[in-house]
PDB file of C-alpha atoms in Angstrom:
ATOM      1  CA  UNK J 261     -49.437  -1.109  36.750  1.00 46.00           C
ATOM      2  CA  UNK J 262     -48.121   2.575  35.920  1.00 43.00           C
ATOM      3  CA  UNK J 263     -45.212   1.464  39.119  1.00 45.00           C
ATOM      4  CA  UNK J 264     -44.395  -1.341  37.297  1.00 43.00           C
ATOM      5  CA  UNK J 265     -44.031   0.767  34.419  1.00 38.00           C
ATOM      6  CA  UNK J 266     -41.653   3.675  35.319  1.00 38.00           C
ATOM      7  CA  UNK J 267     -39.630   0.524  36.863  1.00 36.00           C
ATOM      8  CA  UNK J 268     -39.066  -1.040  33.633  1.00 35.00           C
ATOM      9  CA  UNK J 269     -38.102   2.169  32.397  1.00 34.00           C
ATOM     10  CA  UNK J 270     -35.871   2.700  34.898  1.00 33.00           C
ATOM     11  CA  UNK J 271     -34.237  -0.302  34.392  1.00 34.00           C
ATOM     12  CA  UNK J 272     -33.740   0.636  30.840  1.00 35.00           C
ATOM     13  CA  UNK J 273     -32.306   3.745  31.030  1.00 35.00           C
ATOM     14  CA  UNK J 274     -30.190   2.378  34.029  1.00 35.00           C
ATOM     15  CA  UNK J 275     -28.418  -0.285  31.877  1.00 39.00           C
ATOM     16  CA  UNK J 276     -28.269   2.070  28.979  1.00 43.00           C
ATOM     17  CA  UNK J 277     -26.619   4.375  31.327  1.00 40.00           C
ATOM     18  CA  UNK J 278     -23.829   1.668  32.559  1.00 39.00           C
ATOM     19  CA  UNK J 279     -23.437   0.296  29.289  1.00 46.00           C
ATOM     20  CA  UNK J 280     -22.029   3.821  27.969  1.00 58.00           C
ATOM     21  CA  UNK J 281     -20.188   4.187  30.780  1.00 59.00           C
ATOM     22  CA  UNK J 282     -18.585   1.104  30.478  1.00 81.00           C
ATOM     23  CA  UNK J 283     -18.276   1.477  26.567  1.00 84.00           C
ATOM     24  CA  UNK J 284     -16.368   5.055  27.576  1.00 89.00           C
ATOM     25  CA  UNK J 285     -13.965   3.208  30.186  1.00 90.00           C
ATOM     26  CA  UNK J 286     -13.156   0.867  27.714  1.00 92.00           C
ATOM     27  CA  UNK J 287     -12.192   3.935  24.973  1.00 91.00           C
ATOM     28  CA  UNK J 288     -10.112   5.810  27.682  1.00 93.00           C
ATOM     29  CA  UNK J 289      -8.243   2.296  28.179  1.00 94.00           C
ATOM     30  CA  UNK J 290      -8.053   2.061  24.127  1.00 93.00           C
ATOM     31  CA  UNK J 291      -6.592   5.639  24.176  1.00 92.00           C
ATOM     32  CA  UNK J 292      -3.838   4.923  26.785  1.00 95.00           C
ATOM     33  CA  UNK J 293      -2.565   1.979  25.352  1.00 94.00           C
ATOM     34  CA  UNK J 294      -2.615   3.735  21.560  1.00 93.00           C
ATOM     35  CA  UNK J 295      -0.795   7.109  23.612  1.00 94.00           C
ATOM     36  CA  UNK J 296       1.745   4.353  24.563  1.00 95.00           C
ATOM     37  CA  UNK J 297       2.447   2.790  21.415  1.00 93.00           C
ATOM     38  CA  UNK J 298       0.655  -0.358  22.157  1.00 95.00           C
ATOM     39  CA  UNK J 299      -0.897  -0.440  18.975  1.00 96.00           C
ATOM     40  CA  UNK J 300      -1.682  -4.041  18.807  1.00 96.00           C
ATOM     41  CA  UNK J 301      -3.677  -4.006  21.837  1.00 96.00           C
ATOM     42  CA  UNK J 302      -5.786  -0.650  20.989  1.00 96.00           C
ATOM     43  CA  UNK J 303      -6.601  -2.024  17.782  1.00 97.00           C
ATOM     44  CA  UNK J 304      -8.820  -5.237  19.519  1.00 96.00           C
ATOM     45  CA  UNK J 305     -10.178  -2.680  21.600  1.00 96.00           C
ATOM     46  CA  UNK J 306     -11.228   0.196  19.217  1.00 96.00           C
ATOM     47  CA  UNK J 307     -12.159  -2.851  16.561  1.00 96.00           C
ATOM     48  CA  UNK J 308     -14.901  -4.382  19.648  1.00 96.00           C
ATOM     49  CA  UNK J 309     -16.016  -0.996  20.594  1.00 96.00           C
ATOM     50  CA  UNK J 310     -16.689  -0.058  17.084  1.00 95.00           C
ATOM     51  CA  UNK J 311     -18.536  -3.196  16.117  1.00 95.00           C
ATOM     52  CA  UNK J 312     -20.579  -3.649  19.445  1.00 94.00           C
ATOM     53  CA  UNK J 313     -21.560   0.317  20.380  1.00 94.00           C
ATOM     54  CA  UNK J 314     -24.977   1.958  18.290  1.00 93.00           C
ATOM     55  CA  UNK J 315     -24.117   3.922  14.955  1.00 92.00           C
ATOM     56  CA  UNK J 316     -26.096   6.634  17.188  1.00 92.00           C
ATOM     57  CA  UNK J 317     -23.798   7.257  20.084  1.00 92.00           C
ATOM     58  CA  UNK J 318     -21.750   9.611  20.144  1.00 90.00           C
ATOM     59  CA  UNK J 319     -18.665   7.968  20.715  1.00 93.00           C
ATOM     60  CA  UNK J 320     -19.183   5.505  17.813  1.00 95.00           C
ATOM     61  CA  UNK J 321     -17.500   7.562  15.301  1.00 94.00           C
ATOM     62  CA  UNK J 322     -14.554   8.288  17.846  1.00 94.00           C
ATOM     63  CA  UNK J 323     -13.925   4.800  17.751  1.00 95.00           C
ATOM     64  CA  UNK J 324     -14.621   3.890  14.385  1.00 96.00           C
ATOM     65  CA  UNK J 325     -11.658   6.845  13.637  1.00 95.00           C
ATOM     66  CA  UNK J 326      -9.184   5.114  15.816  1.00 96.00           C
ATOM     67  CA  UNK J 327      -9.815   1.480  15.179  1.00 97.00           C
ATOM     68  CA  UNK J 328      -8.765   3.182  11.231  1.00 96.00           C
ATOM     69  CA  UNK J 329      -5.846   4.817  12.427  1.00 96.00           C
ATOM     70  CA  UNK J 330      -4.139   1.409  14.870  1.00 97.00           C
ATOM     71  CA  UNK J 331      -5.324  -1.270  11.703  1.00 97.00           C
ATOM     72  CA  UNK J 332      -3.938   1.154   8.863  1.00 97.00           C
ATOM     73  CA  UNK J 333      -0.633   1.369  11.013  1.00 97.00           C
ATOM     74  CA  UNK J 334      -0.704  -2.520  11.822  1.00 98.00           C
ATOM     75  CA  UNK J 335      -0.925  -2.869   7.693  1.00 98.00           C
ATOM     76  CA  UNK J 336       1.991  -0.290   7.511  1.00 98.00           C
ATOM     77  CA  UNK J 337       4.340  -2.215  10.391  1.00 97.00           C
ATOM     78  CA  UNK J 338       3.561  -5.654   8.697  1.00 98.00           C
ATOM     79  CA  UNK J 339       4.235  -4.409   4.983  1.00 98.00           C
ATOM     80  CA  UNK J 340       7.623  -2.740   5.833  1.00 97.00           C
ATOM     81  CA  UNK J 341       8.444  -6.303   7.398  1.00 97.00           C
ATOM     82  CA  UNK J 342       7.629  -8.212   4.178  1.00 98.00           C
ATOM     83  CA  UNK J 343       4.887  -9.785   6.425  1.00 98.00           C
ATOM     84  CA  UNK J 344       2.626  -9.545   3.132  1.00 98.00           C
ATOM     85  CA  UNK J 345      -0.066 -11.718   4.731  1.00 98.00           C
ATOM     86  CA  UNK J 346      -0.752  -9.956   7.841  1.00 98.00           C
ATOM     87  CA  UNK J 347      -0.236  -6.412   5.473  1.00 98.00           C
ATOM     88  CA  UNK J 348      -2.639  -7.466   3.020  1.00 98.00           C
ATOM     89  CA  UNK J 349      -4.953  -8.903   5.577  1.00 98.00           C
ATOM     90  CA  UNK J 350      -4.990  -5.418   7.685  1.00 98.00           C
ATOM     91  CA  UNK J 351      -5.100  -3.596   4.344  1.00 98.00           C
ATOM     92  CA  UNK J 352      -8.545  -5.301   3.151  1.00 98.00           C
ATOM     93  CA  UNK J 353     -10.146  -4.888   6.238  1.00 98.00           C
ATOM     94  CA  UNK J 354      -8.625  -1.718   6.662  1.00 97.00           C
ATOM     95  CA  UNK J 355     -10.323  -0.425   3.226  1.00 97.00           C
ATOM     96  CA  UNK J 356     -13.817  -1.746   4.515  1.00 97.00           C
ATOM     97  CA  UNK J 357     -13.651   0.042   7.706  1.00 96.00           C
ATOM     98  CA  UNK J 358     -12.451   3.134   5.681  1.00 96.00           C
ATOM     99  CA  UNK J 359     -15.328   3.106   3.176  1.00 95.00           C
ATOM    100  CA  UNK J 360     -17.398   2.920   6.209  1.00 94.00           C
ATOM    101  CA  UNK J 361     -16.526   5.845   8.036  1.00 94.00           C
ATOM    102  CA  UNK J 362     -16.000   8.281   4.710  1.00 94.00           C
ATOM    103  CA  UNK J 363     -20.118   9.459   5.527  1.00 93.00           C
ATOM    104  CA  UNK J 364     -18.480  10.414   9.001  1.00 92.00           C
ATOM    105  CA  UNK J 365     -15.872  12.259   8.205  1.00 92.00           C
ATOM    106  CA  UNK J 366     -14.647  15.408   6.404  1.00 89.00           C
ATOM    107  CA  UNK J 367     -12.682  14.666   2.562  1.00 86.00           C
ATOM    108  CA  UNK J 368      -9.338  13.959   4.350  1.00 89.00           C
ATOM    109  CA  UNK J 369     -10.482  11.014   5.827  1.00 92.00           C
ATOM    110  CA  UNK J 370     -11.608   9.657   2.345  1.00 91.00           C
ATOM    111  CA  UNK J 371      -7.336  10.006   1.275  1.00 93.00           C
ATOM    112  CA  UNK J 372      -6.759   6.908   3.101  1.00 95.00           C
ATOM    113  CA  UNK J 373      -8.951   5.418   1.053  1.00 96.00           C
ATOM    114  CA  UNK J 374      -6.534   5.790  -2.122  1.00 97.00           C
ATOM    115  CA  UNK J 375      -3.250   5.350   0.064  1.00 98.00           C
ATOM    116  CA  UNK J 376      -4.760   1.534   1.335  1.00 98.00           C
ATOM    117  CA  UNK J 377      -5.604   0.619  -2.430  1.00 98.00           C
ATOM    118  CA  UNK J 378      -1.856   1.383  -3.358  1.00 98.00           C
ATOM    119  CA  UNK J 379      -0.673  -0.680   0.393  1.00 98.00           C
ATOM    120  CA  UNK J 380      -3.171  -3.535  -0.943  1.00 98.00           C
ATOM    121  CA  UNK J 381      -1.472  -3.496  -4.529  1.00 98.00           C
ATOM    122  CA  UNK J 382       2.653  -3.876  -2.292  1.00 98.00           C
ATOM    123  CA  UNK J 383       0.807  -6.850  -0.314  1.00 98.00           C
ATOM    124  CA  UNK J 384      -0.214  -8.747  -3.328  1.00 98.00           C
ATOM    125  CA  UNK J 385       3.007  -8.125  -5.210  1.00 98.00           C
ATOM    126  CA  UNK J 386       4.675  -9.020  -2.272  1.00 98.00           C
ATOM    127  CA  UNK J 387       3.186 -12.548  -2.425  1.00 98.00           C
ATOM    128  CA  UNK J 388       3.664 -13.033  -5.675  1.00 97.00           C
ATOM    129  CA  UNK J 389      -0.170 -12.574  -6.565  1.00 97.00           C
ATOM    130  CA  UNK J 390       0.335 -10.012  -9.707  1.00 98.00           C
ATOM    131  CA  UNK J 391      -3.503 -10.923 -11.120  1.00 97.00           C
ATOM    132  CA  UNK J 392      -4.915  -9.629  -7.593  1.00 98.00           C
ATOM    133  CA  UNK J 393      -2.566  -6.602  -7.557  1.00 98.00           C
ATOM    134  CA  UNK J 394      -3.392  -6.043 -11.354  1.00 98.00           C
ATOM    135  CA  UNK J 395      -7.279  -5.585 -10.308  1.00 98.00           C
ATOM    136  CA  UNK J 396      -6.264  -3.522  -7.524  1.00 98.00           C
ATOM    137  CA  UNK J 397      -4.226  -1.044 -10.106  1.00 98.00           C
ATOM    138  CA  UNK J 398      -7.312  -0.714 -11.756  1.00 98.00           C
ATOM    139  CA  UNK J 399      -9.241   0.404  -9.629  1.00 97.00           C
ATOM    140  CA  UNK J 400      -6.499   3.307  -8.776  1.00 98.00           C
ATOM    141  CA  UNK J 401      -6.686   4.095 -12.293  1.00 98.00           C
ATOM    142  CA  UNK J 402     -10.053   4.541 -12.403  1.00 98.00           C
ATOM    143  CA  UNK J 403      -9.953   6.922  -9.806  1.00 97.00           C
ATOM    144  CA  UNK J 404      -7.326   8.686 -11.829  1.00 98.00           C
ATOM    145  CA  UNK J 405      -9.760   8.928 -14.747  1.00 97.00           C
ATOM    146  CA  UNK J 406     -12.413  10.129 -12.177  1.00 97.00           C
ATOM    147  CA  UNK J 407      -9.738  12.732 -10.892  1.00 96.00           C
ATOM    148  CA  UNK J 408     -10.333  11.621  -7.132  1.00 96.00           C
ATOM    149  CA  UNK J 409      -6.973  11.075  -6.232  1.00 97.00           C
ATOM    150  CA  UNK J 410      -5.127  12.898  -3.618  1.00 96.00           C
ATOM    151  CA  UNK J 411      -1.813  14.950  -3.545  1.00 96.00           C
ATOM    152  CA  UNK J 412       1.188  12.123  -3.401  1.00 96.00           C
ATOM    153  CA  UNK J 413      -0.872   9.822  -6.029  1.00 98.00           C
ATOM    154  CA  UNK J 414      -2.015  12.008  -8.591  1.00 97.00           C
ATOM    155  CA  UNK J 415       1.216  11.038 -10.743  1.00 98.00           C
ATOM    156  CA  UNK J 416       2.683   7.442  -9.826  1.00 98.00           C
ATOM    157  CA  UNK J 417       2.224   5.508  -7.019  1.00 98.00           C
ATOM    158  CA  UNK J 418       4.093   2.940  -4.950  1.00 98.00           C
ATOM    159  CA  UNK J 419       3.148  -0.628  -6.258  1.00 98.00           C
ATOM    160  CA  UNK J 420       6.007  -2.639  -5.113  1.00 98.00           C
ATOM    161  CA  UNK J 421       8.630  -2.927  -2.280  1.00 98.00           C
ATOM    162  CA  UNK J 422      11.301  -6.158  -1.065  1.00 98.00           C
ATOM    163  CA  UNK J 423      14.635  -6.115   0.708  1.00 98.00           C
ATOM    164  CA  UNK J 424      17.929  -7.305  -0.579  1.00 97.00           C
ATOM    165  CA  UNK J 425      21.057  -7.345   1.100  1.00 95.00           C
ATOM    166  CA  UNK J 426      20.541  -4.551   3.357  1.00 95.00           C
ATOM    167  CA  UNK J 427      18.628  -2.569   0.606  1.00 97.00           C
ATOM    168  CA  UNK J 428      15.740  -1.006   0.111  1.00 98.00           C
ATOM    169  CA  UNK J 429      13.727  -1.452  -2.870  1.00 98.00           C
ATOM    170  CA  UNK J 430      10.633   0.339  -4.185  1.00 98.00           C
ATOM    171  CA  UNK J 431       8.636   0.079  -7.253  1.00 98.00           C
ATOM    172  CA  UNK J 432       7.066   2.908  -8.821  1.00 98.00           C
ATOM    173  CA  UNK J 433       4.424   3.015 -11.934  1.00 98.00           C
ATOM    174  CA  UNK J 434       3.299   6.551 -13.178  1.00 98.00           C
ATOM    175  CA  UNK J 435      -0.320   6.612 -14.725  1.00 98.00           C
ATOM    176  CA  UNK J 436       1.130   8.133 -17.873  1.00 96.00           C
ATOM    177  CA  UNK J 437       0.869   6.076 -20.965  1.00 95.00           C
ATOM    178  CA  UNK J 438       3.229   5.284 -23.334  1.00 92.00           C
ATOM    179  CA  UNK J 439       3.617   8.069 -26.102  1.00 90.00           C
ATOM    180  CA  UNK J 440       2.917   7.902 -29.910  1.00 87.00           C
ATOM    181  CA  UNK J 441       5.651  10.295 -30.791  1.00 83.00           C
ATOM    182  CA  UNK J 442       8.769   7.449 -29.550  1.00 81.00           C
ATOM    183  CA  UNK J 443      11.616  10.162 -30.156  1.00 81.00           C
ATOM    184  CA  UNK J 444       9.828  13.611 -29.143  1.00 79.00           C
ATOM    185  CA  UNK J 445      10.520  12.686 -25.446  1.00 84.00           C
ATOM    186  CA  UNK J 446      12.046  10.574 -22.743  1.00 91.00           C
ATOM    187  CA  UNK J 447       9.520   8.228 -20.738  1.00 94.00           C
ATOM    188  CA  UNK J 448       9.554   5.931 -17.860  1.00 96.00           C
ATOM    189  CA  UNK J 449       6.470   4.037 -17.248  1.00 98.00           C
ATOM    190  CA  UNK J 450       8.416   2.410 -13.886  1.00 98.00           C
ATOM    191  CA  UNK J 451      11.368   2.889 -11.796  1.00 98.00           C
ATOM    192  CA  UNK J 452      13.009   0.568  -9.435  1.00 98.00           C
ATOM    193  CA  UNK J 453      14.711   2.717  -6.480  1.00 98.00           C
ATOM    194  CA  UNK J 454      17.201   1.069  -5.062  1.00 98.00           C
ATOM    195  CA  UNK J 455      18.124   2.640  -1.236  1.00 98.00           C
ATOM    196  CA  UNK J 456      20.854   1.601   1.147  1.00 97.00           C
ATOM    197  CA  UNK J 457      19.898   1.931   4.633  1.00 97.00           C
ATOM    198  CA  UNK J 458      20.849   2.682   8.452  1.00 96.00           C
ATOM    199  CA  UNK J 459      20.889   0.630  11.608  1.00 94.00           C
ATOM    200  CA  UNK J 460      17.101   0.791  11.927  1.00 94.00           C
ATOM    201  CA  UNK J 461      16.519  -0.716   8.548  1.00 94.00           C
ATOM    202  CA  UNK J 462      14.991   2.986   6.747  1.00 96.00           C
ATOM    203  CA  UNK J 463      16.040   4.667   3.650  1.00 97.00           C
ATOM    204  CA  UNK J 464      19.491   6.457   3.780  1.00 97.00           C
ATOM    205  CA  UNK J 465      21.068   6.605   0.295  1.00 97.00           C
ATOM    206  CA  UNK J 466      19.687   6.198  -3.028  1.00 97.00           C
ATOM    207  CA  UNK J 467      22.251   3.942  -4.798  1.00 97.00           C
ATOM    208  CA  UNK J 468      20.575   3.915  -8.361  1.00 97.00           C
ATOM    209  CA  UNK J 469      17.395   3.044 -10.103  1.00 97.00           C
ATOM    210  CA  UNK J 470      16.129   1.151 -12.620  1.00 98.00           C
ATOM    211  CA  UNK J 471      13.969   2.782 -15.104  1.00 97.00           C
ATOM    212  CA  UNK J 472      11.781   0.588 -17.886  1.00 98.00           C
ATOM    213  CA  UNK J 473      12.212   3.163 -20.740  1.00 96.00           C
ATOM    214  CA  UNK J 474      10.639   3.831 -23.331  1.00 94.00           C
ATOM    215  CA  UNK J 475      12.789   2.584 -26.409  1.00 92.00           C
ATOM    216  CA  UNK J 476      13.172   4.870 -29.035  1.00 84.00           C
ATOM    217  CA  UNK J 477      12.623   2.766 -32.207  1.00 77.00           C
ATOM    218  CA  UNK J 478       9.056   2.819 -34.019  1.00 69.00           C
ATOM    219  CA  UNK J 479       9.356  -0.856 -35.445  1.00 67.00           C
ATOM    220  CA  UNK J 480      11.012  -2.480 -32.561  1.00 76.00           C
ATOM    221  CA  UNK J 481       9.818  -6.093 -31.051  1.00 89.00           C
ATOM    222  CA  UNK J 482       9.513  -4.420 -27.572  1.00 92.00           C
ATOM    223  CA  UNK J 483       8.457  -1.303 -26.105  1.00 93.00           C
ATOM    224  CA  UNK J 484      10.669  -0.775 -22.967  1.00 95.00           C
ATOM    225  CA  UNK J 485      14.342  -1.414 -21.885  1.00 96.00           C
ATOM    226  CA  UNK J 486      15.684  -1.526 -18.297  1.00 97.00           C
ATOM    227  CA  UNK J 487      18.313   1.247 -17.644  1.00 97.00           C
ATOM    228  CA  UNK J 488      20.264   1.566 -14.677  1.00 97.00           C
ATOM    229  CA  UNK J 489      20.958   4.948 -13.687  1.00 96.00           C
ATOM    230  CA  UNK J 490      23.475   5.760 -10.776  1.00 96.00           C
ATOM    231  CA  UNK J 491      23.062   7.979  -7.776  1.00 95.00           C
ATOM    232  CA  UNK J 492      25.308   7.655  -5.005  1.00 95.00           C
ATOM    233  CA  UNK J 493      26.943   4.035  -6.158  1.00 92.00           C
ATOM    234  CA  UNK J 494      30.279   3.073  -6.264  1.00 90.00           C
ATOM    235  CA  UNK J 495      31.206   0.208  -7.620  1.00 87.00           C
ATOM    236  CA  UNK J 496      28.678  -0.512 -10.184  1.00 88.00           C
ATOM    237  CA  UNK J 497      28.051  -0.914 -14.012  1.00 87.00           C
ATOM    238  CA  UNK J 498      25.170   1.334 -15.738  1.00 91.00           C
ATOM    239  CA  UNK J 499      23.728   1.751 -18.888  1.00 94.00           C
ATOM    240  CA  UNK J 500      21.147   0.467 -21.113  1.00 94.00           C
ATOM    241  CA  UNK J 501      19.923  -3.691 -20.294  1.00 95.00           C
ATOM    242  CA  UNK J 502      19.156  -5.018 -23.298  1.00 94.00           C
ATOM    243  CA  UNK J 503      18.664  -8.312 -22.136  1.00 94.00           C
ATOM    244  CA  UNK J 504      15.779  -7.010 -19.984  1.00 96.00           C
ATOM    245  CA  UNK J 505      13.030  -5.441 -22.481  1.00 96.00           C
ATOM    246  CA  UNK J 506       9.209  -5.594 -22.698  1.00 96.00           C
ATOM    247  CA  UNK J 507       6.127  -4.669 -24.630  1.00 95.00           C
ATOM    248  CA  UNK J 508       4.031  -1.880 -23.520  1.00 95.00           C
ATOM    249  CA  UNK J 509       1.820  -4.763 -21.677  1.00 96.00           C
ATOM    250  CA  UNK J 510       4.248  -5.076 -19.092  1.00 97.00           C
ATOM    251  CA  UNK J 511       4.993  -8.324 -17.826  1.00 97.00           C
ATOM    252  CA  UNK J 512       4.855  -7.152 -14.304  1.00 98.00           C
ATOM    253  CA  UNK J 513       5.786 -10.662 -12.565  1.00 97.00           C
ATOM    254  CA  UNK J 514       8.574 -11.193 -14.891  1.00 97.00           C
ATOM    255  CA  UNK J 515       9.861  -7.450 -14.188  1.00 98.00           C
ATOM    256  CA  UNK J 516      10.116  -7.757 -10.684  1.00 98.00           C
ATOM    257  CA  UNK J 517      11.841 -11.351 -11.179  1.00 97.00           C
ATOM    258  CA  UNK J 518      14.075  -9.082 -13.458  1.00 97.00           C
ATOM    259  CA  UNK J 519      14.792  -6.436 -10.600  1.00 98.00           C
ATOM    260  CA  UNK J 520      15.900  -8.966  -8.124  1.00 97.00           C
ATOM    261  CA  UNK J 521      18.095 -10.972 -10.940  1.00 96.00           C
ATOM    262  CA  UNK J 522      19.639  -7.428 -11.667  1.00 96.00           C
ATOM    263  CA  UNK J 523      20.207  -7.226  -7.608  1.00 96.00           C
ATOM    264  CA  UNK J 524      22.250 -10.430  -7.473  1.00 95.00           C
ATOM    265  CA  UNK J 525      24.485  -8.753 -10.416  1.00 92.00           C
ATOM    266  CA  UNK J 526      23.190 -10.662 -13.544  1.00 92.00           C
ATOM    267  CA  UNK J 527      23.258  -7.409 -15.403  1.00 90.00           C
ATOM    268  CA  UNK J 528      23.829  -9.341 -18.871  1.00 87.00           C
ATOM    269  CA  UNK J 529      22.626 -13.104 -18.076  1.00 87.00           C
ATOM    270  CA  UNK J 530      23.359 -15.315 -21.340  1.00 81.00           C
ATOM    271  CA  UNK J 531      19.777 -16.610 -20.471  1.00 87.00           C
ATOM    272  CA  UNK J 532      17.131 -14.565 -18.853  1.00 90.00           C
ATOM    273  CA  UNK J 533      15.533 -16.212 -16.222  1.00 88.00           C
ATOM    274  CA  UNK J 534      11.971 -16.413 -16.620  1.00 91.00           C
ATOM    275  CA  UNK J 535       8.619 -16.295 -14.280  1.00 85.00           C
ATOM    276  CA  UNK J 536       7.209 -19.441 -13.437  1.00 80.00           C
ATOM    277  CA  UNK J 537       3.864 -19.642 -13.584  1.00 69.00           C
ATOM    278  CA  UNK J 538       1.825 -20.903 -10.992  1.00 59.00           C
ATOM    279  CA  UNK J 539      -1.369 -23.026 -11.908  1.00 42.00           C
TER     280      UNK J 539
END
């Protein structure tokens, strides 16, 4: 009886023993492919070894770090291609996997966190869904209120980005809200950068941006006016858009639509095209 015994536990503690080692192999092969920029690949791998190894070994929160680092850059890849359903996909489960490991890791780790919620917000503005991305700026703002967020979004943040004609264009919002005192100060609540770019499709030039600005009237029927302000531009008409204005609820589906229209050169449209609404 005590034989059989100290077999079974031999058994045990053999097949424990093979399954790290194989759960190790399979994190050495995860590393190579992530050292040679097979990012795709190392993300299934780190992903199954995270799910399927014990919260108590000791390579669990190895893996659990890099299956963060190959889906955040899958979100990033996807996003920067306007692939807004495979970004936004990544980014969600990206955000899980990050709330997960923040009891793992030191308050660095947590920034991601912030950086995914502002990727998340792109993603849904990328697809059109404003309501989802709306929810999504609300939760940065609450963090904003809490003062938990990070150097790089403790002003504005990134909450929209599309390509036109060889151009890049971001969206910027800054927490900041819209002043009392309408003539004490100048105030952007959001700027449209508009970048030209190189061969490999990045940032090279800023051309100009479009600022919603805070109108300078007290008794106005709007809030905000689109300016465009040039940079490095030739070529192109600025000034004040007054057929592009808004209340201080910005229309943010309608300002986008806007931004594009602007992009096409309908600085002063006799008509301003509006958002459709989707049911």
């Amino acid at each position: 009886m005590i034989k059989k015994g100290i077999i079974l536990i031999l058994i045990f503690f053999s097949t424990k023993a093979v399954s790290q080692i194989n759960s190790l192999s399979e994190f050495q092969k995860a590393e190579i492919l992530l050292r040679t920029n097979n990012i795709d690949s190392a993300y299934f791998k780190f992903k199954h070894l995270e799910k399927n190894l014990p919260k108590t070994d000791t390579l669990y929160s190895y893996a659990l770090y890099y299956y963060t680092v190959t889906i955040t850059e899958l979100e990033k890849e996807n996003r920067l291609k306007e692939k807004f359903d495979k970004s936004l996909s990544y980014g969600l489960e990206a955000y899980e996997t990050i709330e997960k490991g923040i009891q793992y890791f030191d308050s660095d780790y947590k920034k991601r966190k912030y950086f995914i919620m502002k990727n998340t917000i792109v993603s849904y503005f990328g697809l059109g869904n404003f309501s989802e991305g709306k929810k999504w700026k609300e939760k940065l703002y609450l963090a904003k209120a809490n003062n938990e967020l990070p150097e790089g979004l403790i002003d504005s943040f990134n909450f929209d980005y599309f390509t036109h004609e060889n151009k890049n264009i971001w969206g910027y919002e800054w927490f900041a809200e819209l002043p009392k005192d309408r003539f004490g100060s100048s105030f952007s609540k959001v700027v449209y950068y508009v970048y030209s770019t190189d061969e490999n499709g990045n940032d090279k030039d800023q051309l100009y941006r479009l600022q919603v600005l805070m109108f300078h009237a007290s008794n106005s029927s709007f809030d905000y006016v689109l300016t465009k302000r040039l940079e490095t531009a030739k070529n192109e008409t600025s000034g004040t858009l007054y057929k592009y204005t808004y209340n201080e609820n910005i229309d943010f589906g309608q300002l986008q639509l806007d931004v594009k229209e602007i992009l096409k050169g309908n600085i002063n449209p006799e008509k301003r095209k509006q958002l459709e609404t989707k049911n």
